[in-house]
Short mmCIF file of N, CA and C in Angstrom, two decimals:
data_model
loop_
_atom_site.label_atom_id
_atom_site.label_comp_id
_atom_site.label_asym_id
_atom_site.label_seq_id
_atom_site.Cartn_x
_atom_site.Cartn_y
_atom_site.Cartn_z
N MET A 4 4.82 -9.03 -19.85
CA MET A 4 3.41 -9.09 -20.26
C MET A 4 2.60 -8.02 -19.51
N VAL A 5 1.83 -7.31 -20.24
CA VAL A 5 1.06 -6.15 -19.65
C VAL A 5 -0.31 -6.75 -19.36
N GLU A 6 -0.97 -6.30 -18.31
CA GLU A 6 -2.25 -6.70 -17.88
C GLU A 6 -3.30 -6.56 -19.01
N GLN A 7 -4.27 -7.42 -18.97
CA GLN A 7 -5.45 -7.35 -19.92
C GLN A 7 -6.10 -6.01 -19.74
N GLN A 8 -6.51 -5.46 -20.86
CA GLN A 8 -7.23 -4.13 -20.81
C GLN A 8 -8.79 -4.43 -20.72
N GLY A 9 -9.45 -3.45 -20.28
CA GLY A 9 -10.91 -3.54 -20.25
C GLY A 9 -11.51 -3.97 -18.97
N ALA A 10 -12.78 -3.93 -18.91
CA ALA A 10 -13.45 -4.36 -17.57
C ALA A 10 -13.19 -5.70 -17.20
N SER A 11 -13.26 -6.63 -18.16
CA SER A 11 -13.11 -8.07 -17.78
C SER A 11 -11.72 -8.37 -17.27
N GLY A 12 -10.70 -7.71 -17.91
CA GLY A 12 -9.33 -7.75 -17.40
C GLY A 12 -9.13 -7.28 -16.14
N ASP A 13 -9.80 -6.13 -15.81
CA ASP A 13 -9.76 -5.47 -14.47
C ASP A 13 -10.31 -6.35 -13.43
N ALA A 14 -11.48 -6.98 -13.78
CA ALA A 14 -12.16 -7.83 -12.83
C ALA A 14 -11.33 -9.11 -12.50
N VAL A 15 -10.82 -9.65 -13.53
CA VAL A 15 -9.89 -10.83 -13.33
C VAL A 15 -8.73 -10.40 -12.40
N MET A 16 -8.07 -9.31 -12.71
CA MET A 16 -6.88 -8.93 -11.81
C MET A 16 -7.39 -8.65 -10.44
N THR A 17 -8.51 -7.98 -10.26
CA THR A 17 -8.98 -7.73 -8.99
C THR A 17 -9.35 -8.98 -8.13
N THR A 18 -9.87 -9.96 -8.83
CA THR A 18 -10.15 -11.22 -8.27
C THR A 18 -8.81 -11.89 -7.85
N ARG A 19 -7.89 -11.94 -8.68
CA ARG A 19 -6.59 -12.60 -8.40
C ARG A 19 -5.89 -11.95 -7.20
N ILE A 20 -5.91 -10.55 -7.25
CA ILE A 20 -5.32 -9.87 -6.08
C ILE A 20 -5.99 -10.19 -4.77
N GLY A 21 -7.39 -10.28 -4.82
CA GLY A 21 -8.14 -10.68 -3.70
C GLY A 21 -7.81 -12.08 -3.13
N GLN A 22 -7.63 -13.02 -4.10
CA GLN A 22 -7.26 -14.41 -3.65
C GLN A 22 -5.92 -14.40 -2.88
N ALA A 23 -4.96 -13.59 -3.48
CA ALA A 23 -3.60 -13.58 -2.82
C ALA A 23 -3.74 -12.84 -1.43
N ILE A 24 -4.62 -11.90 -1.35
CA ILE A 24 -4.80 -11.20 -0.01
C ILE A 24 -5.38 -12.20 0.97
N MET A 25 -6.35 -13.02 0.58
CA MET A 25 -6.87 -14.01 1.52
C MET A 25 -5.88 -14.92 1.96
N LEU A 26 -4.89 -15.35 1.03
CA LEU A 26 -3.79 -16.25 1.45
C LEU A 26 -2.88 -15.59 2.49
N LEU A 27 -2.70 -14.26 2.24
CA LEU A 27 -1.81 -13.54 3.23
C LEU A 27 -2.52 -13.41 4.50
N HIS A 28 -3.78 -13.02 4.55
CA HIS A 28 -4.52 -12.98 5.81
C HIS A 28 -4.70 -14.26 6.49
N GLY A 29 -4.67 -15.46 5.69
CA GLY A 29 -4.74 -16.69 6.23
C GLY A 29 -3.47 -17.27 6.76
N GLY A 30 -2.40 -16.51 6.58
CA GLY A 30 -1.16 -16.85 7.20
C GLY A 30 -0.14 -17.43 6.25
N ASP A 31 -0.46 -17.60 4.98
CA ASP A 31 0.47 -18.10 3.98
C ASP A 31 1.24 -17.06 3.29
N ARG A 32 2.15 -16.43 3.98
CA ARG A 32 2.92 -15.26 3.45
C ARG A 32 3.70 -15.69 2.20
N GLU A 33 4.29 -16.87 2.22
CA GLU A 33 5.14 -17.22 1.05
C GLU A 33 4.38 -17.38 -0.24
N GLU A 34 3.23 -18.14 -0.14
CA GLU A 34 2.39 -18.26 -1.33
C GLU A 34 1.79 -16.95 -1.78
N ALA A 35 1.35 -16.16 -0.79
CA ALA A 35 0.87 -14.80 -1.13
C ALA A 35 1.94 -13.96 -1.85
N ARG A 36 3.16 -14.07 -1.23
CA ARG A 36 4.24 -13.25 -1.94
C ARG A 36 4.47 -13.82 -3.33
N ASN A 37 4.53 -15.14 -3.57
CA ASN A 37 4.64 -15.67 -4.92
C ASN A 37 3.56 -15.18 -5.86
N ARG A 38 2.32 -15.16 -5.41
CA ARG A 38 1.25 -14.80 -6.38
C ARG A 38 1.23 -13.32 -6.55
N PHE A 39 1.53 -12.49 -5.54
CA PHE A 39 1.68 -11.05 -5.78
C PHE A 39 2.76 -10.75 -6.70
N SER A 40 3.89 -11.40 -6.56
CA SER A 40 5.01 -11.19 -7.39
C SER A 40 4.76 -11.52 -8.89
N ALA A 41 3.99 -12.64 -9.05
CA ALA A 41 3.59 -13.07 -10.47
C ALA A 41 2.65 -12.00 -11.03
N LEU A 42 1.69 -11.48 -10.20
CA LEU A 42 0.75 -10.46 -10.71
C LEU A 42 1.52 -9.19 -10.95
N TRP A 43 2.49 -8.87 -10.18
CA TRP A 43 3.33 -7.66 -10.35
C TRP A 43 4.05 -7.69 -11.72
N ALA A 44 4.53 -8.95 -11.96
CA ALA A 44 5.31 -9.15 -13.23
C ALA A 44 4.35 -8.99 -14.45
N GLN A 45 3.10 -9.52 -14.24
CA GLN A 45 2.14 -9.47 -15.35
C GLN A 45 1.68 -8.01 -15.65
N LEU A 46 1.54 -7.29 -14.58
CA LEU A 46 1.11 -5.85 -14.76
C LEU A 46 2.00 -5.08 -15.58
N GLY A 47 3.32 -5.17 -15.26
CA GLY A 47 4.37 -4.36 -15.85
C GLY A 47 4.30 -2.92 -15.37
N GLN A 48 5.17 -2.12 -15.77
CA GLN A 48 5.21 -0.65 -15.39
C GLN A 48 4.12 0.16 -15.92
N GLU A 49 3.40 -0.36 -17.00
CA GLU A 49 2.39 0.38 -17.52
C GLU A 49 0.97 -0.02 -17.06
N GLY A 50 0.99 -0.96 -16.13
CA GLY A 50 -0.32 -1.51 -15.65
C GLY A 50 -1.08 -0.50 -14.81
N ASP A 51 -2.37 -0.85 -14.64
CA ASP A 51 -3.19 0.14 -13.93
C ASP A 51 -2.64 0.47 -12.56
N PRO A 52 -2.51 1.80 -12.34
CA PRO A 52 -1.84 2.27 -11.07
C PRO A 52 -2.63 1.77 -9.84
N LEU A 53 -3.90 1.62 -9.80
CA LEU A 53 -4.57 1.18 -8.69
C LEU A 53 -4.11 -0.28 -8.31
N HIS A 54 -4.03 -1.05 -9.32
CA HIS A 54 -3.58 -2.40 -9.19
C HIS A 54 -2.14 -2.48 -8.66
N ARG A 55 -1.29 -1.67 -9.32
CA ARG A 55 0.10 -1.56 -8.89
C ARG A 55 0.26 -1.22 -7.41
N CYS A 56 -0.59 -0.16 -7.11
CA CYS A 56 -0.55 0.33 -5.64
C CYS A 56 -0.99 -0.78 -4.71
N THR A 57 -2.06 -1.46 -5.06
CA THR A 57 -2.57 -2.54 -4.19
C THR A 57 -1.56 -3.65 -4.04
N LEU A 58 -0.97 -4.07 -5.17
CA LEU A 58 0.07 -5.18 -5.15
C LEU A 58 1.21 -4.81 -4.29
N ALA A 59 1.79 -3.58 -4.55
CA ALA A 59 2.97 -3.24 -3.85
C ALA A 59 2.66 -3.04 -2.43
N HIS A 60 1.52 -2.50 -2.09
CA HIS A 60 1.12 -2.40 -0.64
C HIS A 60 1.10 -3.68 0.05
N TYR A 61 0.55 -4.75 -0.54
CA TYR A 61 0.46 -6.06 0.00
C TYR A 61 1.74 -6.83 -0.04
N LEU A 62 2.60 -6.59 -1.17
CA LEU A 62 3.83 -7.23 -1.33
C LEU A 62 4.79 -6.78 -0.22
N ALA A 63 4.58 -5.49 0.27
CA ALA A 63 5.41 -5.02 1.37
C ALA A 63 5.13 -5.84 2.65
N ASP A 64 3.87 -6.26 2.84
CA ASP A 64 3.57 -7.01 4.02
C ASP A 64 4.08 -8.42 3.98
N THR A 65 4.47 -8.87 2.83
CA THR A 65 5.04 -10.30 2.77
C THR A 65 6.56 -10.30 2.88
N GLN A 66 7.14 -9.15 3.04
CA GLN A 66 8.66 -9.11 3.13
C GLN A 66 9.18 -9.45 4.50
N ASP A 67 10.26 -10.12 4.51
CA ASP A 67 11.01 -10.36 5.75
C ASP A 67 12.03 -9.34 6.22
N ASP A 68 12.55 -8.64 5.20
CA ASP A 68 13.61 -7.61 5.44
C ASP A 68 12.92 -6.27 5.39
N PRO A 69 13.16 -5.42 6.46
CA PRO A 69 12.53 -4.11 6.57
C PRO A 69 12.97 -3.20 5.44
N GLY A 70 14.10 -3.37 4.74
CA GLY A 70 14.51 -2.57 3.66
C GLY A 70 13.69 -2.97 2.42
N ASP A 71 13.34 -4.22 2.21
CA ASP A 71 12.56 -4.66 1.13
C ASP A 71 11.17 -4.16 1.37
N GLU A 72 10.67 -4.20 2.61
CA GLU A 72 9.28 -3.77 2.90
C GLU A 72 9.16 -2.31 2.60
N LEU A 73 10.17 -1.50 2.96
CA LEU A 73 10.24 -0.09 2.55
C LEU A 73 10.16 0.21 1.08
N ALA A 74 10.95 -0.56 0.41
CA ALA A 74 10.96 -0.41 -1.09
C ALA A 74 9.61 -0.72 -1.73
N TRP A 75 8.91 -1.68 -1.23
CA TRP A 75 7.52 -1.96 -1.84
C TRP A 75 6.60 -0.92 -1.37
N ASP A 76 6.69 -0.48 -0.07
CA ASP A 76 5.72 0.61 0.27
C ASP A 76 5.95 1.95 -0.52
N LEU A 77 7.30 2.15 -0.83
CA LEU A 77 7.55 3.41 -1.64
C LEU A 77 7.00 3.17 -3.13
N ARG A 78 6.98 1.92 -3.66
CA ARG A 78 6.38 1.68 -4.96
C ARG A 78 4.87 1.87 -4.79
N ALA A 79 4.29 1.40 -3.70
CA ALA A 79 2.83 1.62 -3.48
C ALA A 79 2.53 3.08 -3.49
N LEU A 80 3.26 3.85 -2.79
CA LEU A 80 2.93 5.33 -2.78
C LEU A 80 3.13 5.98 -4.18
N ALA A 81 4.14 5.55 -4.94
CA ALA A 81 4.47 6.09 -6.25
C ALA A 81 3.24 5.71 -7.17
N ALA A 82 2.72 4.52 -7.10
CA ALA A 82 1.56 4.12 -7.82
C ALA A 82 0.31 4.95 -7.49
N ALA A 83 0.06 5.21 -6.18
CA ALA A 83 -1.03 5.91 -5.77
C ALA A 83 -0.95 7.35 -6.30
N GLU A 84 0.25 7.87 -6.40
CA GLU A 84 0.45 9.22 -6.93
C GLU A 84 0.18 9.21 -8.44
N ALA A 85 0.45 8.05 -9.13
CA ALA A 85 0.15 7.96 -10.51
C ALA A 85 -1.37 7.89 -10.84
N LEU A 86 -2.12 7.51 -9.83
CA LEU A 86 -3.58 7.40 -10.02
C LEU A 86 -4.15 8.84 -10.39
N THR A 87 -3.66 9.84 -9.70
CA THR A 87 -4.19 11.12 -9.98
C THR A 87 -3.31 11.75 -11.09
N ASP A 88 -2.05 11.45 -11.29
CA ASP A 88 -1.28 12.09 -12.26
C ASP A 88 -1.60 11.58 -13.67
N GLU A 89 -1.74 10.16 -13.86
CA GLU A 89 -1.95 9.59 -15.07
C GLU A 89 -3.30 9.42 -15.55
N ARG A 90 -4.27 9.31 -14.60
CA ARG A 90 -5.66 9.06 -14.97
C ARG A 90 -6.62 9.89 -14.19
N PRO A 91 -6.53 11.21 -14.34
CA PRO A 91 -7.38 12.06 -13.64
C PRO A 91 -8.93 11.96 -14.08
N GLU A 92 -9.08 11.38 -15.30
CA GLU A 92 -10.53 11.25 -15.74
C GLU A 92 -11.17 10.06 -15.02
N ARG A 93 -10.42 9.30 -14.24
CA ARG A 93 -11.08 8.17 -13.51
C ARG A 93 -11.30 8.58 -12.11
N HIS A 94 -12.43 9.27 -11.92
CA HIS A 94 -12.80 9.77 -10.63
C HIS A 94 -12.67 8.82 -9.46
N GLU A 95 -13.22 7.55 -9.79
CA GLU A 95 -13.16 6.49 -8.71
C GLU A 95 -11.79 6.14 -8.28
N ALA A 96 -10.85 6.23 -9.27
CA ALA A 96 -9.48 5.94 -8.92
C ALA A 96 -8.89 7.02 -8.03
N ALA A 97 -9.25 8.31 -8.33
CA ALA A 97 -8.70 9.42 -7.55
C ALA A 97 -9.21 9.32 -6.10
N VAL A 98 -10.51 8.92 -5.99
CA VAL A 98 -11.12 8.78 -4.64
C VAL A 98 -10.51 7.67 -3.90
N ALA A 99 -10.19 6.58 -4.58
CA ALA A 99 -9.50 5.52 -4.00
C ALA A 99 -8.15 5.81 -3.45
N ALA A 100 -7.46 6.58 -4.26
CA ALA A 100 -6.14 7.07 -3.91
C ALA A 100 -6.21 7.89 -2.60
N ARG A 101 -7.10 8.75 -2.55
CA ARG A 101 -7.22 9.61 -1.29
C ARG A 101 -7.39 8.73 -0.10
N GLY A 102 -8.24 7.65 -0.19
CA GLY A 102 -8.45 6.78 0.87
C GLY A 102 -7.23 5.89 1.25
N LEU A 103 -6.33 5.71 0.35
CA LEU A 103 -5.15 4.92 0.54
C LEU A 103 -4.02 5.69 1.19
N TYR A 104 -3.89 7.00 1.02
CA TYR A 104 -2.79 7.78 1.62
C TYR A 104 -2.47 7.62 2.99
N PRO A 105 -3.59 7.68 3.86
CA PRO A 105 -3.25 7.41 5.28
C PRO A 105 -2.57 6.15 5.60
N SER A 106 -3.07 5.07 5.08
CA SER A 106 -2.45 3.76 5.23
C SER A 106 -1.08 3.60 4.61
N LEU A 107 -0.88 4.19 3.47
CA LEU A 107 0.40 4.19 2.80
C LEU A 107 1.53 4.93 3.53
N HIS A 108 1.11 6.11 4.11
CA HIS A 108 2.09 6.89 4.82
C HIS A 108 2.35 6.27 6.26
N LEU A 109 1.31 5.67 6.78
CA LEU A 109 1.39 4.97 8.07
C LEU A 109 2.34 3.84 7.87
N ASN A 110 2.22 3.09 6.84
CA ASN A 110 3.19 1.96 6.57
C ASN A 110 4.60 2.44 6.40
N LEU A 111 4.77 3.49 5.70
CA LEU A 111 6.15 4.02 5.53
C LEU A 111 6.70 4.55 6.81
N ALA A 112 5.92 5.11 7.64
CA ALA A 112 6.31 5.52 9.02
C ALA A 112 6.82 4.32 9.83
N ALA A 113 6.08 3.19 9.72
CA ALA A 113 6.41 2.07 10.50
C ALA A 113 7.71 1.44 9.92
N ASP A 114 7.90 1.50 8.57
CA ASP A 114 9.12 0.99 7.94
C ASP A 114 10.26 1.79 8.41
N TYR A 115 10.22 3.07 8.35
CA TYR A 115 11.33 3.94 8.82
C TYR A 115 11.62 3.72 10.23
N LEU A 116 10.63 3.51 11.09
CA LEU A 116 10.87 3.27 12.54
C LEU A 116 11.64 1.96 12.64
N LYS A 117 11.28 0.89 11.93
CA LYS A 117 12.02 -0.34 12.01
C LYS A 117 13.43 -0.20 11.61
N LEU A 118 13.61 0.61 10.67
CA LEU A 118 15.02 0.92 10.10
C LEU A 118 15.72 1.96 10.98
N HIS A 119 15.21 2.35 12.01
CA HIS A 119 15.89 3.28 13.05
C HIS A 119 16.08 4.64 12.39
N ARG A 120 15.07 5.15 11.72
CA ARG A 120 15.14 6.47 11.03
C ARG A 120 13.89 7.25 11.62
N PRO A 121 13.93 7.65 12.87
CA PRO A 121 12.72 8.23 13.45
C PRO A 121 12.36 9.54 12.77
N GLU A 122 13.27 10.42 12.22
CA GLU A 122 12.87 11.62 11.55
C GLU A 122 12.04 11.32 10.39
N ALA A 123 12.44 10.38 9.52
CA ALA A 123 11.61 10.03 8.34
C ALA A 123 10.27 9.38 8.77
N ALA A 124 10.42 8.67 9.82
CA ALA A 124 9.12 8.07 10.38
C ALA A 124 8.11 9.16 10.72
N ARG A 125 8.59 10.19 11.43
CA ARG A 125 7.71 11.28 11.84
C ARG A 125 7.21 11.95 10.67
N VAL A 126 7.94 12.32 9.60
CA VAL A 126 7.43 12.95 8.45
C VAL A 126 6.22 12.19 7.90
N HIS A 127 6.37 10.85 7.69
CA HIS A 127 5.27 10.06 7.09
C HIS A 127 4.14 9.85 8.11
N LEU A 128 4.44 9.79 9.39
CA LEU A 128 3.34 9.71 10.38
C LEU A 128 2.55 11.05 10.34
N ASP A 129 3.18 12.14 10.18
CA ASP A 129 2.44 13.49 10.12
C ASP A 129 1.60 13.45 8.81
N ARG A 130 2.12 12.91 7.70
CA ARG A 130 1.42 12.93 6.45
C ARG A 130 0.18 11.88 6.55
N ALA A 131 0.41 10.83 7.33
CA ALA A 131 -0.74 9.86 7.56
C ALA A 131 -1.84 10.60 8.26
N ARG A 132 -1.46 11.31 9.27
CA ARG A 132 -2.51 11.94 10.15
C ARG A 132 -3.27 13.03 9.32
N ALA A 133 -2.51 13.77 8.57
CA ALA A 133 -3.14 14.79 7.71
C ALA A 133 -4.07 14.17 6.67
N ALA A 134 -3.69 13.08 6.05
CA ALA A 134 -4.46 12.40 5.05
C ALA A 134 -5.71 11.65 5.63
N SER A 135 -5.59 11.43 6.95
CA SER A 135 -6.67 10.68 7.48
C SER A 135 -8.04 11.40 7.51
N ALA A 136 -7.94 12.69 7.28
CA ALA A 136 -9.26 13.42 7.09
C ALA A 136 -10.07 12.88 5.98
N ALA A 137 -9.56 12.15 5.05
CA ALA A 137 -10.22 11.65 3.85
C ALA A 137 -10.96 10.32 4.30
N LEU A 138 -10.61 9.72 5.38
CA LEU A 138 -11.25 8.53 5.81
C LEU A 138 -12.61 8.65 6.43
N GLY A 139 -13.37 7.64 6.12
CA GLY A 139 -14.77 7.77 6.70
C GLY A 139 -14.75 7.35 8.17
N ASP A 140 -15.96 7.50 8.79
CA ASP A 140 -16.12 7.17 10.20
C ASP A 140 -16.69 5.77 10.21
N ASP A 141 -15.76 4.89 9.83
CA ASP A 141 -16.29 3.39 9.84
C ASP A 141 -15.11 2.59 10.38
N GLY A 142 -15.23 1.31 10.30
CA GLY A 142 -14.31 0.39 10.86
C GLY A 142 -12.81 0.62 10.30
N TYR A 143 -12.75 0.78 8.96
CA TYR A 143 -11.47 0.93 8.32
C TYR A 143 -10.83 2.24 8.75
N GLY A 144 -11.63 3.35 8.62
CA GLY A 144 -11.07 4.72 9.03
C GLY A 144 -10.68 4.71 10.47
N ASN A 145 -11.54 4.26 11.39
CA ASN A 145 -11.22 4.23 12.77
C ASN A 145 -10.02 3.42 13.02
N GLY A 146 -9.82 2.30 12.32
CA GLY A 146 -8.65 1.41 12.65
C GLY A 146 -7.40 2.15 12.14
N VAL A 147 -7.39 2.73 11.08
CA VAL A 147 -6.22 3.43 10.57
C VAL A 147 -5.84 4.60 11.51
N ARG A 148 -6.84 5.34 11.98
CA ARG A 148 -6.58 6.47 12.84
C ARG A 148 -6.00 5.94 14.15
N ALA A 149 -6.52 4.81 14.64
CA ALA A 149 -6.00 4.15 15.96
C ALA A 149 -4.59 3.67 15.77
N ALA A 150 -4.31 3.15 14.58
CA ALA A 150 -2.86 2.69 14.33
C ALA A 150 -1.95 3.89 14.26
N ILE A 151 -2.48 5.02 13.67
CA ILE A 151 -1.60 6.24 13.58
C ILE A 151 -1.30 6.71 15.06
N ASP A 152 -2.37 6.68 15.92
CA ASP A 152 -2.08 7.08 17.25
C ASP A 152 -1.19 6.13 17.99
N ARG A 153 -1.36 4.90 17.78
CA ARG A 153 -0.29 3.90 18.43
C ARG A 153 1.04 4.10 17.99
N LEU A 154 1.33 4.37 16.67
CA LEU A 154 2.66 4.47 16.16
C LEU A 154 3.16 5.90 16.75
N ASP A 155 2.26 6.85 16.82
CA ASP A 155 2.71 8.14 17.37
C ASP A 155 3.25 7.99 18.85
N ARG A 156 2.56 7.27 19.57
CA ARG A 156 2.90 6.89 20.95
C ARG A 156 4.29 6.18 21.10
N ARG A 157 4.49 5.29 20.08
CA ARG A 157 5.77 4.60 20.06
C ARG A 157 6.82 5.48 19.61
N LEU A 158 6.65 6.31 18.63
CA LEU A 158 7.64 7.18 18.19
C LEU A 158 8.01 8.26 19.15
N SER A 159 6.92 8.65 19.96
CA SER A 159 7.21 9.72 20.99
C SER A 159 7.72 9.14 22.32
N GLY A 160 7.79 7.78 22.39
CA GLY A 160 8.26 7.15 23.54
C GLY A 160 7.26 7.16 24.68
N ARG A 161 6.04 7.30 24.41
CA ARG A 161 4.86 7.37 25.50
C ARG A 161 4.38 5.98 25.67
#
């Protein structure tokens, strides 16, 4: 089943994603994973790329296996790339994608480090740092930049 079209369908999906995120942040990874998975199935491959990106990004955080986490983070990156490829007329979606790239690449770097693939981790960490120029000077942006620095120190053995 493909997601509802239009503004009301978008708002409903956004709300449902937000509810699952709250479960995840509240510590209920299993229920969050179940809800994210159901939403992923509802969206289908033709669903809104921003929703696919968000769902895959958070589904990665609910995985126990680093390989599964990597697979979801790669799906999130592919969906973010579809935001600009498939829907260039949606300016807000393209802006959102630019803001997501630092975090997406940071997560991929962390995944590759967990999988003992430091070269791949370095590639994505460098991409995260380069993309971080799109982040604002706010709590989110500063937090992502600090996480990039922490992972850089771990990867460099400092």
